[in-house]
CSV table of C-alpha atoms in Angstrom, one decimal:
chain,number,residue,atom,x,y,z
A,1,MET,CA,66.3,-93.0,188.9
A,2,ASP,CA,66.4,-93.4,192.6
A,3,ARG,CA,63.9,-91.9,195.0
A,4,HIS,CA,66.2,-89.0,195.9
A,5,ALA,CA,66.7,-88.0,192.3
A,6,ALA,CA,63.0,-88.3,191.6
A,7,ARG,CA,62.2,-86.0,194.5
A,8,VAL,CA,64.8,-83.4,193.6
A,9,LEU,CA,63.6,-83.4,190.0
A,10,ASP,CA,59.9,-83.2,191.0
A,11,PHE,CA,59.5,-86.2,188.7
A,12,THR,CA,56.2,-87.3,190.3
A,13,ARG,CA,54.8,-83.8,190.0
A,14,PHE,CA,55.7,-83.7,186.3
A,15,LEU,CA,53.9,-87.1,185.8
A,16,ASP,CA,50.8,-85.5,187.4
A,17,LEU,CA,51.0,-82.7,185.0
A,18,LEU,CA,51.2,-85.1,182.0
A,19,ALA,CA,48.3,-87.1,183.3
A,20,SER,CA,46.1,-84.1,183.7
A,21,GLU,CA,46.5,-83.6,179.9
A,22,ALA,CA,45.2,-87.0,179.1
A,23,LYS,CA,41.7,-87.3,177.5
A,24,THR,CA,41.1,-90.9,178.8
A,25,PRO,CA,41.5,-92.5,182.2
A,26,GLN,CA,43.6,-95.2,180.6
A,27,GLY,CA,46.0,-92.7,179.0
A,28,GLY,CA,46.3,-90.9,182.4
A,29,ALA,CA,47.2,-94.2,184.1
A,30,LEU,CA,49.9,-94.9,181.6
A,31,LEU,CA,51.4,-91.5,182.2
A,32,LEU,CA,51.4,-91.8,186.0
A,33,ALA,CA,53.2,-95.2,185.6
A,34,LEU,CA,56.0,-93.8,183.4
A,35,ALA,CA,59.6,-94.4,184.4
A,36,PRO,CA,62.7,-92.9,183.0
A,37,ALA,CA,64.0,-94.6,179.8
A,38,PRO,CA,66.3,-97.5,180.7
A,39,SER,CA,68.9,-96.6,178.1
A,40,PRO,CA,69.9,-93.8,175.7
A,41,GLU,CA,68.5,-95.8,172.8
A,42,ALA,CA,65.1,-96.1,174.5
A,43,ALA,CA,65.1,-92.4,175.3
A,44,ARG,CA,65.7,-91.6,171.6
A,45,GLU,CA,62.9,-94.0,170.6
A,46,ARG,CA,60.5,-92.1,172.9
A,47,LEU,CA,61.6,-88.8,171.4
A,48,ASP,CA,61.1,-90.2,167.9
A,49,GLU,CA,57.5,-91.0,168.8
A,50,THR,CA,56.8,-87.5,169.9
A,51,ASP,CA,58.4,-86.1,166.7
A,52,SER,CA,56.3,-88.5,164.6
A,53,LEU,CA,53.1,-87.4,166.3
A,54,ILE,CA,53.9,-83.7,165.8
A,55,LYS,CA,54.3,-84.3,162.1
A,56,LEU,CA,51.0,-86.3,162.0
A,57,VAL,CA,49.1,-83.6,163.7
A,58,ASP,CA,50.2,-81.2,161.0
A,59,THR,CA,48.6,-83.5,158.3
A,60,LEU,CA,45.9,-85.5,160.1
A,61,GLY,CA,45.0,-83.4,163.1
A,62,TRP,CA,44.9,-84.6,166.7
A,63,PRO,CA,44.0,-88.3,167.2
A,64,PRO,CA,40.3,-88.6,168.1
A,65,VAL,CA,40.5,-90.3,171.5
A,66,ASP,CA,38.0,-88.3,173.6
A,67,GLY,CA,35.0,-90.2,175.1
A,68,LEU,CA,36.6,-93.4,176.3
A,69,GLY,CA,35.4,-94.4,179.8
A,70,LEU,CA,36.5,-97.2,182.1
A,71,VAL,CA,34.7,-100.0,180.4
A,72,GLU,CA,37.1,-102.9,181.1
A,73,GLY,CA,34.8,-104.1,183.9
A,74,HIS,CA,31.8,-104.3,181.5
A,75,LEU,CA,33.9,-106.3,179.0
A,76,SER,CA,35.0,-108.7,181.8
A,77,ARG,CA,31.3,-109.3,182.8
A,78,ALA,CA,30.3,-109.7,179.2
A,79,GLU,CA,32.7,-112.7,178.9
A,80,VAL,CA,30.7,-114.6,181.6
A,81,PRO,CA,28.4,-117.2,180.0
A,82,GLY,CA,24.8,-116.2,180.3
A,83,ALA,CA,25.5,-112.6,181.4
A,84,CYS,CA,23.3,-109.7,180.5
A,85,LEU,CA,24.7,-106.2,180.8
A,86,GLU,CA,22.4,-103.3,181.8
A,87,VAL,CA,21.6,-100.6,179.3
A,88,GLU,CA,23.8,-98.0,181.1
A,89,ALA,CA,26.8,-100.3,180.6
A,90,MET,CA,25.9,-100.9,177.0
A,91,VAL,CA,25.7,-97.1,176.3
A,92,GLU,CA,29.2,-96.7,177.7
A,93,LEU,CA,30.5,-99.5,175.6
A,94,LYS,CA,28.8,-98.0,172.5
A,95,GLU,CA,30.8,-94.8,173.1
A,96,ALA,CA,33.9,-96.8,173.8
A,97,ILE,CA,33.7,-98.8,170.6
A,98,GLY,CA,33.3,-95.6,168.6
A,99,VAL,CA,36.4,-94.1,170.1
A,100,CYS,CA,38.4,-97.3,169.4
A,101,THR,CA,37.2,-97.4,165.8
A,102,ARG,CA,38.3,-93.8,165.2
A,103,ALA,CA,41.6,-94.5,166.9
A,104,VAL,CA,42.3,-97.5,164.8
A,105,GLU,CA,41.3,-95.6,161.6
A,106,TYR,CA,43.7,-92.8,162.6
A,107,VAL,CA,46.6,-95.1,163.0
A,108,GLU,CA,45.8,-96.8,159.7
A,109,ASP,CA,45.9,-93.3,158.1
A,110,ALA,CA,49.2,-92.7,159.9
A,111,LYS,CA,50.6,-95.9,158.3
A,112,SER,CA,49.5,-94.5,154.9
A,113,GLU,CA,51.4,-91.4,155.7
A,114,GLY,CA,54.5,-93.5,156.3
A,115,SER,CA,54.6,-92.6,160.0
A,116,PRO,CA,56.1,-95.1,162.5
A,117,ILE,CA,53.0,-94.7,164.6
A,118,GLY,CA,51.2,-96.6,161.9
A,119,ALA,CA,52.9,-99.8,163.2
A,120,TRP,CA,50.9,-99.4,166.5
A,121,GLY,CA,47.8,-100.7,164.8
A,122,GLU,CA,49.2,-103.9,163.5
A,123,GLY,CA,46.7,-106.7,163.9
A,124,LEU,CA,43.9,-104.4,165.0
A,125,THR,CA,40.7,-104.2,162.9
A,126,PRO,CA,37.7,-101.9,163.7
A,127,LEU,CA,34.7,-103.8,165.0
A,128,TYR,CA,32.4,-102.3,162.4
A,129,ASP,CA,29.7,-105.1,162.7
A,130,LEU,CA,29.5,-104.7,166.4
A,131,GLN,CA,29.3,-100.9,166.1
A,132,SER,CA,26.5,-101.3,163.5
A,133,GLN,CA,24.6,-103.5,165.9
A,134,PHE,CA,24.9,-100.9,168.7
A,135,ALA,CA,23.6,-98.3,166.3
A,136,ARG,CA,20.5,-100.5,165.4
A,137,THR,CA,19.9,-101.2,169.1
A,138,PHE,CA,20.3,-97.9,170.9
A,139,GLY,CA,19.2,-94.4,170.3
A,140,PRO,CA,21.1,-91.2,171.2
A,141,ARG,CA,19.7,-91.2,174.8
A,142,GLY,CA,20.2,-95.0,175.3
A,143,GLU,CA,16.7,-95.9,174.4
A,144,ILE,CA,16.1,-99.3,172.8
A,145,LEU,CA,15.1,-98.8,169.2
A,146,ASP,CA,12.4,-100.7,167.3
A,147,SER,CA,15.1,-101.7,164.9
A,148,ALA,CA,16.8,-103.8,167.6
A,149,SER,CA,14.9,-106.8,166.3
A,150,PRO,CA,12.0,-107.7,164.0
A,151,GLU,CA,10.1,-109.2,167.0
A,152,LEU,CA,10.5,-106.0,169.0
A,153,TYR,CA,9.2,-104.0,166.0
A,154,ARG,CA,6.2,-106.3,165.8
A,155,ILE,CA,5.4,-106.2,169.6
A,156,ARG,CA,5.6,-102.4,169.7
A,157,GLY,CA,3.4,-102.1,166.7
A,158,GLU,CA,0.8,-104.2,168.4
A,159,LEU,CA,1.2,-102.2,171.6
A,160,LYS,CA,0.6,-99.0,169.7
A,161,GLU,CA,-2.6,-100.3,168.2
A,162,LEU,CA,-3.9,-101.6,171.6
A,163,ARG,CA,-3.2,-98.3,173.4
A,164,ALA,CA,-4.9,-96.4,170.6
A,165,LYS,CA,-7.9,-98.7,171.0
A,166,VAL,CA,-8.1,-98.1,174.7
A,167,LEU,CA,-7.8,-94.4,174.3
A,168,ARG,CA,-10.5,-94.3,171.7
A,169,ILE,CA,-13.0,-96.1,174.0
A,170,LEU,CA,-12.1,-93.9,177.0
A,171,GLN,CA,-12.4,-90.7,174.9
A,172,ARG,CA,-15.8,-91.8,173.7
A,173,ILE,CA,-16.9,-92.3,177.3
A,174,LEU,CA,-15.6,-88.9,178.4
A,175,ARG,CA,-17.5,-87.3,175.5
A,176,ASP,CA,-20.7,-89.2,176.3
A,177,THR,CA,-23.4,-86.9,177.7
A,178,GLU,CA,-24.6,-89.8,179.9
A,179,TYR,CA,-21.4,-89.5,182.0
A,180,GLU,CA,-20.6,-85.7,181.8
A,181,HIS,CA,-22.1,-85.2,185.3
A,182,VAL,CA,-20.0,-88.0,186.9
A,183,VAL,CA,-16.6,-87.4,185.3
A,184,GLN,CA,-14.4,-85.3,187.5
A,185,ASP,CA,-12.1,-84.0,184.8
A,186,ASP,CA,-11.9,-84.5,181.0
A,187,PHE,CA,-8.6,-86.4,180.9
A,188,ILE,CA,-7.3,-90.0,180.7
A,189,THR,CA,-4.5,-91.2,183.0
A,190,GLN,CA,-2.9,-94.4,184.3
A,191,ARG,CA,-3.0,-96.1,187.6
A,192,SER,CA,-1.5,-99.6,188.3
A,193,ASN,CA,-0.4,-99.7,184.7
A,194,ARG,CA,-4.0,-99.4,183.6
A,195,TYR,CA,-5.7,-96.7,181.6
A,196,VAL,CA,-8.4,-95.0,183.8
A,197,VAL,CA,-10.8,-92.0,183.9
A,198,PRO,CA,-11.4,-89.7,186.9
A,199,LEU,CA,-14.8,-90.2,188.4
A,200,ARG,CA,-16.5,-88.1,191.1
A,201,THR,CA,-16.6,-90.1,194.4
A,202,ASP,CA,-20.4,-89.5,195.0
A,203,PHE,CA,-21.2,-91.3,191.7
A,204,ARG,CA,-19.1,-94.3,192.3
A,205,GLY,CA,-21.7,-96.9,191.3
A,206,TYR,CA,-22.9,-95.0,188.3
A,207,MET,CA,-20.2,-96.4,185.9
A,208,GLY,CA,-19.4,-100.0,185.9
A,209,GLY,CA,-15.6,-100.6,186.3
A,210,ILE,CA,-12.7,-101.3,188.6
A,211,VAL,CA,-11.5,-98.6,191.0
A,212,HIS,CA,-7.6,-98.5,191.0
A,213,ASP,CA,-6.9,-95.4,193.1
A,214,ARG,CA,-8.4,-92.3,194.7
A,215,SER,CA,-7.1,-88.7,194.9
A,216,ASN,CA,-5.5,-87.2,198.0
A,217,THR,CA,-8.6,-85.1,198.6
A,218,GLY,CA,-10.9,-88.2,198.3
A,219,GLN,CA,-13.0,-86.3,195.8
A,220,THR,CA,-11.9,-88.4,192.8
A,221,LEU,CA,-11.8,-92.1,192.0
A,222,PHE,CA,-9.7,-93.4,189.2
A,223,VAL,CA,-11.9,-96.0,187.4
A,224,GLU,CA,-11.1,-98.5,184.7
A,225,PRO,CA,-14.4,-98.9,182.8
A,226,MET,CA,-15.4,-102.5,182.1
A,227,GLU,CA,-15.3,-101.8,178.4
A,228,VAL,CA,-11.6,-101.5,178.4
A,229,VAL,CA,-10.6,-104.2,180.9
A,230,GLU,CA,-9.9,-106.8,178.3
A,231,THR,CA,-7.9,-104.5,176.0
A,232,ASN,CA,-6.0,-103.2,179.0
A,233,ASN,CA,-5.1,-106.8,179.8
A,234,LYS,CA,-3.8,-107.2,176.3
A,235,VAL,CA,-1.8,-104.0,176.6
A,236,ASN,CA,-0.1,-105.4,179.8
A,237,GLU,CA,0.5,-108.8,178.1
A,238,ALA,CA,2.2,-107.0,175.2
A,239,LYS,CA,4.3,-104.9,177.6
A,240,GLU,CA,5.5,-108.2,179.2
A,241,GLU,CA,6.4,-109.5,175.8
A,242,GLU,CA,8.3,-106.3,175.1
A,243,PHE,CA,10.3,-106.6,178.3
A,244,ALA,CA,11.2,-110.2,177.6
A,245,GLU,CA,12.3,-109.4,174.1
A,246,ILE,CA,14.4,-106.5,175.3
A,247,ARG,CA,16.2,-108.8,177.8
A,248,ARG,CA,16.7,-111.3,175.0
A,249,ILE,CA,18.3,-108.6,172.8
A,250,LEU,CA,20.5,-107.4,175.6
A,251,ALA,CA,21.6,-110.9,176.5
A,252,ALA,CA,22.5,-111.7,172.8
A,253,LEU,CA,24.4,-108.4,172.5
A,254,THR,CA,26.2,-109.1,175.7
A,255,ALA,CA,27.4,-112.5,174.4
A,256,ARG,CA,28.6,-110.8,171.2
A,257,ILE,CA,30.5,-108.2,173.3
A,258,GLY,CA,32.0,-111.0,175.3
A,259,ALA,CA,33.3,-112.7,172.2
A,260,SER,CA,34.8,-109.4,171.0
A,261,ALA,CA,36.2,-108.4,174.4
A,262,PRO,CA,39.9,-109.4,173.7
A,263,ALA,CA,39.9,-107.4,170.4
A,264,MET,CA,38.3,-104.4,172.1
A,265,LEU,CA,40.7,-104.5,175.0
A,266,SER,CA,43.6,-104.4,172.5
A,267,GLN,CA,42.1,-101.4,170.9
A,268,ILE,CA,41.7,-99.7,174.3
A,269,VAL,CA,45.4,-100.2,174.9
A,270,LEU,CA,46.0,-98.5,171.6
A,271,VAL,CA,43.8,-95.6,172.5
A,272,ALA,CA,45.6,-95.2,175.9
A,273,ARG,CA,49.0,-95.3,174.2
A,274,VAL,CA,48.0,-92.7,171.6
A,275,ASP,CA,46.3,-90.5,174.2
A,276,ALA,CA,49.5,-90.6,176.5
A,277,LEU,CA,51.7,-89.6,173.5
A,278,CYS,CA,49.3,-86.7,172.7
A,279,ALA,CA,49.5,-85.5,176.3
A,280,LYS,CA,53.3,-85.5,176.1
A,281,VAL,CA,53.2,-83.4,173.0
A,282,ARG,CA,50.7,-80.9,174.3
A,283,VAL,CA,52.7,-80.4,177.5
A,284,GLY,CA,55.9,-80.0,175.5
A,285,GLN,CA,54.3,-77.4,173.2
A,286,ARG,CA,52.8,-75.5,176.1
A,287,LEU,CA,56.2,-75.3,177.9
A,288,GLY,CA,58.0,-74.4,174.7
A,289,SER,CA,60.2,-77.5,175.0
A,290,VAL,CA,62.8,-78.7,172.5
A,291,ARG,CA,64.2,-82.1,171.8
A,292,PRO,CA,67.3,-82.8,173.9
A,293,VAL,CA,70.4,-84.4,172.4
A,294,ILE,CA,71.0,-87.7,174.2
A,295,ALA,CA,74.8,-88.2,174.5
A,296,LYS,CA,76.2,-91.7,173.8
A,297,GLU,CA,78.3,-91.7,176.9
């Protein structure tokens, strides 16, 4: 098709319409890059694909392709030796691998139904092990779970005990009648990553401890009593261990993602292809379209 014919037929505008129906950016890009079939045989093959999907939708429903983002850049970075992806990138990849797994399973079901679309999944295997590792590592909001590693589980258990110990000591101090006239408010807070109690400024020397901050009004000092200094130190040491272990977990998972990147990229191509075909069918149905007869001549 030359430029004049494409303009007269509003071909580019129609591609925009198709792309707007895509559920994934990759599928939309495929549709925007569409060119007319190079031969009658190729045109019939494309029409056969849409007919096959229409039949599959009647038996299997629409392919589950929603939720795939542009994660190719994350996969490329994961292939770099020694790389460590950030949590945000990991969460996007977690969603992407779920979409890819569901798409491969759908195509496998299509093969069982005898559909030609089943051939699209040849050589593709869901990355179930990697998906399971994502599930053990991240919670629904992207938080790193205790189950990410036995060492992280141990460190967080120790942190919980140390924090509880600090809070018990500080609560005892707040309840002590010896200090009721010097404590500004009956609460425990944190300053400079240390647990502290609020002390009235005019009784600064009454309680031994380290001053970490003062209120905007100047009426309150935030003091770390000497009784909890050592335990607070241990809390911060355990938090440093936790941070180091989380980085180790993310680095190890990044290396595993990098090793699986080629397989995942192939599955993303499948998702895009299926998504683009779905968009064609949806537009065709909305417009009340029918299959044309492609003349041999």
